[in-house]
CSV table of C-alpha atoms and ligand atoms in Angstrom, one decimal:
chain,number,residue,atom,x,y,z
A,1,MET,CA,101.8,99.1,64.7
A,2,ALA,CA,102.3,102.3,67.0
A,3,GLU,CA,98.9,103.4,68.6
A,4,SER,CA,97.6,106.7,66.9
A,5,LYS,CA,96.6,109.7,69.0
A,6,GLU,CA,92.9,109.0,68.6
A,7,GLU,CA,93.2,105.3,69.6
A,8,ALA,CA,95.1,106.4,72.7
A,9,LEU,CA,92.4,108.9,73.6
A,10,PHE,CA,89.9,106.2,73.0
A,11,GLN,CA,91.5,103.7,75.1
A,12,GLU,CA,91.9,106.2,77.8
A,13,LYS,CA,88.0,106.9,77.7
A,14,VAL,CA,87.3,103.2,77.7
A,15,ASP,CA,89.7,102.8,81.0
A,16,ALA,CA,88.1,105.7,82.5
A,17,GLU,CA,84.7,103.8,82.2
A,18,GLN,CA,83.4,106.5,79.9
A,19,LYS,CA,80.7,105.0,77.7
A,20,ILE,CA,81.4,105.2,73.8
A,21,GLU,CA,78.4,106.8,72.0
A,22,PRO,CA,77.6,106.6,68.2
A,23,LYS,CA,79.0,110.0,67.4
A,24,ASP,CA,82.3,109.3,69.2
A,25,TRP,CA,85.5,108.4,67.3
A,26,MET,CA,86.0,104.8,67.6
A,27,PRO,CA,88.7,102.3,66.0
A,28,ALA,CA,87.2,100.7,62.9
A,29,ASP,CA,87.9,97.2,64.5
A,30,TYR,CA,85.9,98.3,67.6
A,31,ARG,CA,83.0,99.2,65.2
A,32,LYS,CA,83.4,95.9,63.4
A,33,ASN,CA,83.6,93.7,66.4
A,34,LEU,CA,80.4,95.4,67.9
A,35,ILE,CA,78.4,94.8,64.7
A,36,ARG,CA,79.5,91.3,64.6
A,37,GLN,CA,78.6,90.5,68.3
A,38,ILE,CA,75.6,92.9,68.6
A,39,SER,CA,73.9,91.4,65.4
A,40,GLN,CA,74.6,87.9,66.1
A,41,HIS,CA,73.0,88.6,69.7
A,42,GLY,CA,69.9,90.1,67.9
A,43,HIS,CA,69.7,87.2,65.4
A,44,SER,CA,69.9,84.8,68.5
A,45,GLU,CA,66.8,86.4,70.1
A,46,ILE,CA,64.8,86.2,66.9
A,47,VAL,CA,65.7,82.5,66.0
A,48,GLY,CA,65.5,81.9,69.7
A,49,MET,CA,61.7,82.4,69.5
A,50,LEU,CA,61.3,79.3,67.3
A,51,PRO,CA,62.1,76.5,69.7
A,52,GLU,CA,59.6,77.9,72.2
A,53,GLY,CA,57.0,79.1,69.7
A,54,ASN,CA,56.7,75.5,68.7
A,55,TRP,CA,55.0,74.8,72.2
A,56,ILE,CA,52.6,77.9,72.2
A,57,THR,CA,49.7,75.9,70.8
A,58,ARG,CA,50.5,72.8,72.9
A,59,ALA,CA,51.1,74.3,76.3
A,60,PRO,CA,49.3,72.0,79.0
A,61,SER,CA,47.3,74.9,80.5
A,62,LEU,CA,46.0,78.6,79.6
A,63,ARG,CA,48.4,79.9,82.2
A,64,ARG,CA,51.2,78.2,80.7
A,65,LYS,CA,50.4,79.2,77.1
A,66,THR,CA,49.9,82.9,78.2
A,67,VAL,CA,53.3,83.0,80.1
A,68,LEU,CA,55.1,81.4,77.1
A,69,LEU,CA,53.5,83.7,74.7
A,70,ALA,CA,54.8,86.6,76.9
A,71,LYS,CA,58.0,85.2,77.0
A,72,VAL,CA,58.3,84.6,73.1
A,73,GLN,CA,57.2,88.2,72.5
A,74,ASP,CA,59.8,89.5,75.0
A,75,GLU,CA,62.4,87.8,72.7
A,76,ALA,CA,61.2,89.5,69.7
A,77,GLY,CA,61.4,92.9,71.6
A,78,HIS,CA,65.1,92.1,72.6
A,79,GLY,CA,65.9,91.4,69.0
A,80,LEU,CA,64.6,94.8,68.0
A,81,TYR,CA,66.4,96.7,70.8
A,82,LEU,CA,69.7,94.8,69.6
A,83,TYR,CA,69.2,95.6,65.8
A,84,SER,CA,68.5,99.1,66.8
A,85,ALA,CA,71.9,99.2,68.6
A,86,ALA,CA,73.6,97.5,65.8
A,87,GLU,CA,72.1,100.3,63.5
A,88,THR,CA,73.9,103.1,65.5
A,89,LEU,CA,77.1,101.7,64.1
A,90,GLY,CA,76.1,102.2,60.5
A,91,ILE,CA,74.7,98.9,59.4
A,92,GLY,CA,70.9,98.7,58.1
A,93,ARG,CA,68.2,96.6,59.2
A,94,ASP,CA,67.7,95.3,55.8
A,95,GLU,CA,71.5,94.2,55.7
A,96,LEU,CA,71.2,92.5,59.0
A,97,ASN,CA,68.2,90.6,58.1
A,98,ASP,CA,69.6,89.7,54.9
A,99,GLN,CA,72.9,88.3,56.5
A,100,LEU,CA,70.4,85.9,58.6
A,101,LEU,CA,68.2,84.9,55.9
A,102,THR,CA,71.1,83.9,53.6
A,103,GLY,CA,72.9,82.0,56.3
A,104,LYS,CA,75.8,84.2,56.5
A,105,ALA,CA,75.1,85.4,59.9
A,106,LYS,CA,75.6,83.4,63.2
A,107,TYR,CA,73.3,83.0,66.2
A,108,SER,CA,73.6,81.2,69.3
A,109,SER,CA,74.3,77.4,68.6
A,110,ILE,CA,71.8,76.5,71.5
A,111,PHE,CA,68.8,77.3,69.1
A,112,ASN,CA,69.7,74.5,66.8
A,113,TYR,CA,68.4,71.9,69.1
A,114,PRO,CA,64.9,70.5,69.0
A,115,THR,CA,62.3,71.1,71.8
A,116,ILE,CA,60.8,67.6,72.0
A,117,THR,CA,58.8,67.7,75.1
A,118,TRP,CA,56.9,70.1,77.3
A,119,ALA,CA,59.9,69.8,79.8
A,120,ASP,CA,62.0,71.4,77.3
A,121,MET,CA,60.2,74.7,77.8
A,122,GLY,CA,61.4,74.3,81.4
A,123,ALA,CA,64.9,73.5,80.6
A,124,VAL,CA,65.3,76.2,78.1
A,125,GLY,CA,63.9,78.8,80.4
A,126,TRP,CA,66.0,77.6,83.3
A,127,LEU,CA,69.3,76.6,81.5
A,128,VAL,CA,69.3,78.7,78.2
A,129,ASP,CA,67.8,82.0,79.8
A,130,GLY,CA,69.8,81.4,82.8
A,131,ALA,CA,73.1,81.2,80.7
A,132,ALA,CA,72.0,84.2,78.7
A,133,ILE,CA,71.5,86.2,81.9
A,134,MET,CA,75.1,85.4,83.0
A,135,ASN,CA,76.4,86.8,79.8
A,136,GLN,CA,73.8,89.6,79.5
A,137,VAL,CA,74.2,91.1,83.2
A,138,MET,CA,78.1,91.5,82.2
A,139,LEU,CA,76.9,93.2,79.1
A,140,CYS,CA,75.1,96.0,81.3
A,141,ARG,CA,78.6,97.3,81.8
A,142,THR,CA,79.9,97.0,78.3
A,143,SER,CA,81.8,100.0,76.8
A,144,TYR,CA,79.4,100.8,74.0
A,145,GLY,CA,76.6,102.8,75.4
A,146,PRO,CA,73.6,101.7,72.9
A,147,TYR,CA,74.5,98.1,73.7
A,148,ALA,CA,74.7,98.5,77.5
A,149,ARG,CA,71.6,100.4,78.0
A,150,PRO,CA,69.0,98.1,76.5
A,151,MET,CA,70.7,95.2,78.5
A,152,VAL,CA,69.3,96.5,81.7
A,153,ARG,CA,65.6,96.0,80.5
A,154,ILE,CA,66.6,92.7,78.7
A,155,CYS,CA,68.1,91.3,81.9
A,156,LYS,CA,64.8,92.1,84.0
A,157,GLU,CA,62.8,90.3,81.3
A,158,GLU,CA,65.3,87.3,81.1
A,159,SER,CA,65.0,87.0,84.9
A,160,PHE,CA,61.3,86.3,84.4
A,161,HIS,CA,62.1,83.8,81.6
A,162,GLN,CA,64.5,81.9,83.8
A,163,ARG,CA,62.0,81.8,86.7
A,164,GLN,CA,59.3,80.6,84.5
A,165,GLY,CA,61.4,77.9,83.1
A,166,TYR,CA,62.7,76.9,86.8
A,167,GLU,CA,59.0,76.9,88.0
A,168,ILE,CA,58.2,74.3,85.0
A,169,MET,CA,61.0,72.0,86.0
A,170,ASN,CA,60.1,72.4,89.7
A,171,VAL,CA,56.4,71.3,89.2
A,172,LEU,CA,57.6,68.5,86.8
A,173,SER,CA,60.5,67.1,89.0
A,174,HIS,CA,58.1,67.1,92.0
A,175,GLY,CA,55.2,65.5,90.0
A,176,SER,CA,54.5,62.0,88.9
A,177,PRO,CA,57.4,59.6,88.1
A,178,GLU,CA,56.7,60.1,84.4
A,179,GLN,CA,56.9,63.9,84.8
A,180,LYS,CA,60.1,63.7,86.7
A,181,ALA,CA,61.7,61.4,84.1
A,182,MET,CA,60.4,64.0,81.4
A,183,ALA,CA,62.4,66.8,83.4
A,184,GLN,CA,65.5,64.7,83.7
A,185,ASP,CA,65.4,63.6,80.1
A,186,ALA,CA,65.3,67.5,79.2
A,187,LEU,CA,68.1,68.3,81.7
A,188,ASP,CA,70.3,65.6,80.0
A,189,ARG,CA,69.7,67.0,76.5
A,190,TRP,CA,70.1,70.6,77.3
A,191,TRP,CA,72.9,70.7,79.8
A,192,TRP,CA,75.9,70.5,77.6
A,193,PRO,CA,74.5,72.6,74.8
A,194,SER,CA,73.9,75.3,77.5
A,195,LEU,CA,77.5,75.3,78.6
A,196,MET,CA,78.4,75.7,75.0
A,197,MET,CA,76.5,79.2,74.8
A,198,PHE,CA,79.3,80.8,76.6
A,199,GLY,CA,81.6,80.2,73.6
A,200,PRO,CA,84.8,78.3,73.0
A,201,SER,CA,87.2,78.0,75.8
A,202,ASP,CA,89.4,81.3,76.6
A,203,ALA,CA,92.4,79.7,74.9
A,204,ASP,CA,90.4,79.1,71.8
A,205,SER,CA,88.6,82.4,71.7
A,206,PRO,CA,89.9,84.6,68.9
A,207,HIS,CA,88.0,87.8,70.0
A,208,SER,CA,88.1,87.7,73.9
A,209,ALA,CA,91.5,89.4,74.4
A,210,GLN,CA,90.6,92.4,72.2
A,211,SER,CA,86.9,92.6,73.5
A,212,MET,CA,88.4,92.5,77.1
A,213,LYS,CA,90.7,95.4,76.4
A,214,TRP,CA,87.9,97.4,75.0
A,215,LYS,CA,85.7,96.3,77.7
A,216,ILE,CA,83.1,95.0,75.3
A,217,LYS,CA,83.5,91.9,77.3
A,218,ARG,CA,84.0,92.2,81.1
A,219,GLN,CA,84.4,88.5,81.9
A,220,SER,CA,86.0,85.6,79.9
A,221,ASN,CA,83.8,82.8,78.4
A,222,ASP,CA,85.3,80.2,81.1
A,223,GLU,CA,84.6,82.6,83.9
A,224,LEU,CA,81.0,83.1,83.1
A,225,ARG,CA,80.6,79.4,82.3
A,226,GLN,CA,82.1,78.3,85.6
A,227,ILE,CA,79.8,80.9,87.6
A,228,PHE,CA,76.8,79.4,85.8
A,229,ILE,CA,77.8,75.8,86.7
A,230,ASP,CA,78.3,76.7,90.3
A,231,ARG,CA,75.1,78.2,90.5
A,232,THR,CA,72.9,75.9,88.5
A,233,VAL,CA,74.1,72.6,90.2
A,234,GLN,CA,72.7,73.9,93.4
A,235,GLN,CA,69.4,74.6,91.6
A,236,ALA,CA,69.4,71.1,90.3
A,237,GLU,CA,69.6,69.7,93.7
A,238,VAL,CA,66.5,71.5,94.7
A,239,LEU,CA,64.8,69.9,91.8
A,240,GLY,CA,66.2,66.6,92.7
A,241,LEU,CA,67.6,66.1,89.1
A,242,GLN,CA,71.1,64.7,88.2
A,243,ILE,CA,73.3,67.0,86.2
A,244,PRO,CA,74.5,64.7,83.3
A,245,ASP,CA,78.2,64.9,84.1
A,246,PRO,CA,79.9,62.1,86.1
A,247,GLU,CA,83.0,64.4,86.6
A,248,LEU,CA,81.1,67.0,88.6
A,249,LYS,CA,82.2,67.5,91.9
A,250,TRP,CA,82.8,70.3,94.5
A,251,ASN,CA,86.4,71.3,94.8
A,252,GLU,CA,87.0,72.7,98.4
A,253,GLU,CA,90.3,74.3,97.3
A,254,THR,CA,89.1,76.2,94.4
A,255,GLN,CA,85.5,76.6,95.9
A,256,HIS,CA,84.2,75.8,92.4
A,257,TYR,CA,82.8,72.7,90.8
A,258,ASP,CA,85.3,70.6,88.9
A,259,TRP,CA,83.3,69.4,85.6
A,260,GLY,CA,83.9,67.3,82.6
A,261,THR,CA,84.7,68.2,79.0
A,262,ILE,CA,82.6,69.9,76.4
A,263,ASN,CA,82.2,68.3,73.0
A,264,TRP,CA,83.8,70.9,71.1
A,265,ASP,CA,83.5,69.0,68.0
A,266,GLU,CA,79.7,69.0,68.3
A,267,PHE,CA,80.0,72.8,69.2
A,268,PHE,CA,81.8,73.7,66.1
A,269,ASN,CA,79.8,71.5,63.9
A,270,VAL,CA,76.7,73.0,65.2
A,271,ILE,CA,77.9,76.6,64.4
A,272,LYS,CA,79.0,75.4,61.0
A,273,GLY,CA,75.4,74.5,60.2
A,274,ASN,CA,75.2,71.0,60.8
A,275,GLY,CA,73.1,71.1,64.0
A,276,PRO,CA,69.9,69.2,64.4
A,277,CYS,CA,67.7,72.1,63.5
A,278,ASN,CA,69.9,74.6,61.7
A,279,LYS,CA,68.1,74.1,58.3
A,280,GLU,CA,64.7,74.1,59.9
A,281,ARG,CA,65.5,77.4,61.8
A,282,LEU,CA,66.7,79.1,58.6
A,283,THR,CA,63.5,77.9,56.5
A,284,ALA,CA,61.2,79.1,59.3
A,285,ARG,CA,62.9,82.6,59.0
A,286,GLN,CA,62.7,82.7,55.4
A,287,LYS,CA,59.2,81.6,55.3
A,288,ALA,CA,58.2,84.2,57.9
A,289,HIS,CA,59.9,86.9,55.8
A,290,ALA,CA,58.3,85.9,52.8
A,291,ASP,CA,54.7,85.6,54.3
A,292,GLY,CA,55.4,89.2,55.7
A,293,ALA,CA,56.2,90.8,52.4
A,294,TRP,CA,52.7,92.3,52.2
A,295,VAL,CA,53.0,93.8,55.4
A,296,ARG,CA,56.2,95.6,54.4
A,297,GLU,CA,54.8,96.6,51.0
A,298,ALA,CA,51.6,98.2,52.6
A,299,ALA,CA,53.6,100.0,55.3
A,300,LEU,CA,56.0,101.4,52.6
A,301,ALA,CA,52.9,102.4,50.5
A,302,TYR,CA,51.2,104.2,53.4
A,303,ALA,CA,54.4,105.9,54.3
A,304,GLY,CA,55.0,107.0,50.7
A,305,LYS,CA,51.4,108.3,50.5
A,306,LYS,CA,51.8,110.3,53.7
A,307,ALA,CA,55.1,111.8,52.5
A,308,LYS,CA,53.4,112.8,49.2
A,309,LYS,CA,50.4,114.3,50.9
A,310,LYS,CA,52.8,116.2,53.5
A,311,ALA,CA,55.0,117.5,50.4
A,312,ALA,CA,51.8,118.8,48.5
B,1,3HC,N1,76.8,80.0,69.1
B,1,3HC,C1,77.2,80.5,68.0
B,1,3HC,N2,78.5,81.2,67.7
B,1,3HC,C2,79.2,81.1,68.8
B,1,3HC,C3,79.1,80.9,70.1
B,1,3HC,C4,77.8,80.2,70.2
B,1,3HC,N3,77.3,79.8,71.4
B,1,3HC,N4,79.9,81.1,70.9
B,1,3HC,C5,80.9,81.7,70.2
B,1,3HC,N5,80.5,81.9,68.9
B,1,3HC,C6,81.3,82.3,67.8
B,1,3HC,C7,81.6,83.8,67.9
B,1,3HC,O1,80.6,84.5,67.3
B,1,3HC,C8,83.0,83.9,67.1
B,1,3HC,O2,82.5,83.7,65.7
B,1,3HC,P1,82.7,85.0,64.6
B,1,3HC,O3,84.1,85.4,64.7
B,1,3HC,O4,82.4,84.3,63.3
B,1,3HC,O5,81.9,86.0,65.2
B,1,3HC,C9,83.5,82.6,67.3
B,1,3HC,O6,82.6,81.7,67.9
B,1,3HC,C10,84.6,82.8,68.6
B,1,3HC,O7,84.1,83.0,69.8
B,1,3HC,P2,84.6,84.1,70.6
B,1,3HC,O8,84.5,83.5,72.1
B,1,3HC,O9,86.0,84.5,70.2
B,1,3HC,O10,83.6,85.1,70.3
B,1,3HC,P3,83.1,86.4,71.2
B,1,3HC,O11,84.2,87.0,71.8
B,1,3HC,O12,82.1,87.0,70.4
B,1,3HC,O13,82.4,85.6,72.4
B,1,3HC,C11,79.9,85.3,72.8
B,1,3HC,C12,81.1,84.8,72.3
B,1,3HC,C13,80.3,85.2,74.5
B,1,3HC,C14,78.7,84.5,72.7
B,1,3HC,C15,79.7,86.8,72.7
B,1,3HC,O14,79.5,86.9,71.4
B,1,3HC,C16,78.7,87.5,73.3
B,1,3HC,O15,78.7,87.8,74.5
B,1,3HC,N6,77.4,87.7,72.5
B,1,3HC,C17,76.3,88.5,73.0
B,1,3HC,C18,75.4,87.6,73.9
B,1,3HC,C19,74.8,86.4,73.1
B,1,3HC,O16,74.8,86.3,71.9
B,1,3HC,N7,74.3,85.5,73.9
B,1,3HC,C20,73.8,84.2,73.5
B,1,3HC,C21,72.4,84.4,72.8
B,1,3HC,S1,71.3,85.5,73.3
B,1,3HC,C22,70.0,84.3,74.2
B,1,3HC,O17,70.3,83.4,74.3
B,1,3HC,C23,68.6,84.8,74.0
B,1,3HC,C24,67.9,84.5,75.2
B,1,3HC,O18,66.6,85.3,75.3
B,1,3HC,C25,67.6,83.2,75.3
């Protein structure tokens, strides 16, 4: 279908690196794509609090507890920034929340895996937040202004998340043999699901081509995944831990690591709702929402009273 004048002007703005703002004209599909991606990103932040929240009461020291508490609180803030960005596109907070609570909305597959030992707090910070940073640094340059701007702050906080995770892994991997074994076990369980965070391969990504044209995405899923692997393998070497991929080896020609194959059946199964913790995560969010009803009612009553007083 021939491009309309508005669409041509819109693409010119994107190509000229001008940020698109809420009041600007935008193709309906650009808006729809952004609501899809930003809302799922926000849901990922909120659901992502659960696996780590599970260890706040069991952290091995007060220092570890306070650091983990700060990290989980950061994730809540990231979710709020992202929901606010999504609202500028015309979707309400209640609708976003309802999509999550009814299981209609997606969130990152990675949060449907269990956090079994304390070393998982290290692996999640190091690998999951590390992978999220790769993707979110790219999103600092996304074409939609209200999505790009909060990314700057989110990335600064994610860097702290990644460092605290890596520091946990460093202490464990240089600790007792039992601690090192716990760190290796966590790496074994979190490595491949972390690679899945970048999404399906480029050949199987229905959104990438259009998202790249509209500069929502600046790098492809496979490109970011490869950079993440290249960087993380070296970090694992410092830890003295083995990446669970027998096909991993440095390729002098490409100057990248060659690596094995992701279990895409597992990936699509998890995003279909059949991961180890999907049901548990949804139930936890539904319970939190129900338990918080009284706060919402009180806030609405107070706001209503205040508005009445003002009108009188
Ligand atoms: N988990 C769940 N669904 C995923 C997924 C994953 N890891 N990767 C891809 N998908 C879904 C997509 O949402 C899409 O489904 P939809 O059409 O129903 O929305 C489908 O699989 C096809 O994937 P595409 O690659 O075509 O989709 P995108 O172009 O949207 O690319 C993405 C996927 C790279 C994850 C992109 O959506 C993105 O950059 N999202 C924003 C960043 C984000 O969500 N990061 C991960 C979570 S944030 C986080 O980890 C928080 C941190 O604090 C720990």
